[in-house]
C-alpha cells in the first residue's frame, strides 16, 4: 500500500460523516488546527494490509469467545476481504477526515457492515493495534531490505571473484601501507553486510512478540486469546506485560540502528568508489548506465550513485536519532509522541530499497583497471614490512629490523629508487644483516603469496573467504524469502 500524499486525500463521501472513534463525551468535533496536526493517515496508510490481517485474527478470537456468532464472523471476514481488495485497487482511499489508518479502515468496515462493523473494536485499542501493525510491517519489510543487501553482497562477491590475485595498495590513513589483493578489499565490504543481515535476524526474533490483547494498556476483561492471535499473525508469543506491549518501541529504535549502521557501511563503500573512479586513482571505470554526466562539461563521468550512498546515510542516522530522542523520558504507557515513530522507519525502508539496487548494479558492472592497481601496489614502499619480516626470519629482533628497514627506505627516498633497485653494496652499507637474498621478498606477488593464514589477503585465503561468503549468502536468501507475516 503506497503512501497517499496530503493533496490526494479526497473529501469524505457524502454518505458518511467523519468517522470518529470517540464522541460520547465530546460536545463537538476537533478544531481544524488539531485535526491537521493529528492526522497521520497520509503516511500510516501503508500499514493497511497489516491492520486488516490483525482485524481478521481479532474477529476470529471474538467469535471463539462467543462475542460474535458464526454468521456475524462470516460477514465481517467477507467485508474485510472486500475492503482489502478495495484498498489494493485504490477504490477505497483514506479521506481528509480519516485521522489514521485505523480510522479509515473502520469507516470502510462500517460502510460495508453498518453497526455490525462496530463490534470489531471490542477488546482492542488503537494502542495495541498500531504497535502490532508496525511490527508486522517491519518484519515483512526487513526481509525485503535483507534481500537487497544480499544482492549487493553478491555483486561484491562476484566482482571479488575476478580479482582474487589482483594486487592493490592496501591503505591506512589513506596512505599506501601494504599490498593486498583487490578481491580481499572488495570482500572487506561484504563482511559488514553479512553482519547487517545477522543483526536483522536477531532483531526479528525479538520483534516477533504480539502486542494484541493488551488493549489500551491493561489487557481486556473479555475472554480473548492473545496466544492464538499471536500465532495467527506469525508472532512467537504475546507480550508478557500489557503496559510494556503498548509502550515498547525498542523494535523501532533497534531497526533504525540496523539501517543506520548499514547506511554507514554503504557510505564507506560509496566514498571508496568516488576515490577509485577519480582521475588520480583511475582504478575503476563505471558502466555508462550507472554513471552520470555533466550539463556543461562534456567529458565528465560522475559516480552519483556512490555519492548518494554517502549522502543518504545522513537520513538513516538521523532517523535513529529522531526516534531515540522522541522516546527518551516518555512515561508509560502509550503517548501520542509515539505517532512520530513511523516516518523514520518508512523512510529508512524506502531509502534502502531505492539505494541498494543502484549500488548493486554499479558494483557488478564496473570495470576494474587491473594494470593501474598492479602498478600502484608497490608504490610508497609498501614492501618495507617484507624486508623487516625477512630480517626477523634471519634472527634479527624486530625492533632492529624495523630500524634497518627504515634506513633502507630513507636511502631509496633520497635516491628516488625502489627497494629492489638498491645495489648489493648499498644493502651492505645500510646493514650487515642485509644481502641480495632480500630481493626474493621484494615482489608484490611473493608478498601476497606469503599470506596464507586464514583471513589474510593471499590468494589462497581469499578464495576460501569467497566460497564461505557465497555459501552464507545462499543461506541468507532462504531467510529473506520466508513469508512470516500473513498477508
Ligand atoms: N495514529 C496513532 C499512532 O500512530 C494510533 C494510536 C492512537 N492512540 C491514541 N490513543 N490516540 O500512534
Coordinates of N, CA and C in Angstrom, one line a residue, residues 66 84 95 101 131 146 236 247 251 287 295 300 333-334 356 382 391 410 434:
X66 N -17.3 -16.2 21.8 CA -18.7 -16.2 21.9 C -19.3 -14.7 21.7
X84 N -10.1 -5.1 1.7 CA -8.7 -5.3 1.3 C -8.5 -5.1 -0.2
X95 N -9.6 9.5 3.4 CA -10.0 10.9 3.1 C -9.4 11.8 4.1
X101 N -4.8 5.3 9.8 CA -5.2 4.1 9.1 C -6.3 3.3 9.8
X131 N 0.9 -0.8 17.5 CA 2.1 -1.5 17.8 C 2.2 -2.8 17.0
X146 N 16.6 -7.1 3.5 CA 17.7 -8.1 3.6 C 18.0 -8.7 2.2
X236 N 5.8 -15.2 17.8 CA 6.1 -16.4 18.6 C 5.3 -16.5 19.8
X247 N 3.7 0.3 25.0 CA 4.7 1.4 25.1 C 6.0 1.1 24.4
X251 N 11.8 -2.0 19.3 CA 12.0 -2.7 17.9 C 12.1 -1.6 16.8
X287 N 30.2 1.7 -15.5 CA 29.4 1.5 -16.7 C 28.6 2.8 -16.9
X295 N 26.0 18.7 -17.2 CA 25.3 19.5 -18.2 C 26.2 20.5 -18.9
X300 N 32.7 14.8 -18.5 CA 32.6 14.3 -17.2 C 31.8 13.0 -17.1
X333 N 2.0 4.8 29.6 CA 2.3 3.8 28.6 C 2.3 4.4 27.2
X334 N 1.2 4.3 26.4 CA 1.2 5.0 25.1 C 1.1 6.5 25.3
X356 N 20.0 0.4 -2.6 CA 20.7 -0.9 -2.7 C 20.8 -1.4 -4.1
X382 N 55.5 -0.1 -0.2 CA 54.6 -1.0 0.6 C 55.2 -2.3 0.9
X391 N 64.3 -10.0 7.8 CA 65.3 -9.9 8.8 C 64.9 -10.7 10.0
X410 N 64.8 5.2 3.7 CA 65.3 6.6 3.6 C 66.3 6.7 2.4
X434 N 71.8 -7.2 5.9 CA 71.1 -7.2 4.5 C 72.0 -7.8 3.5

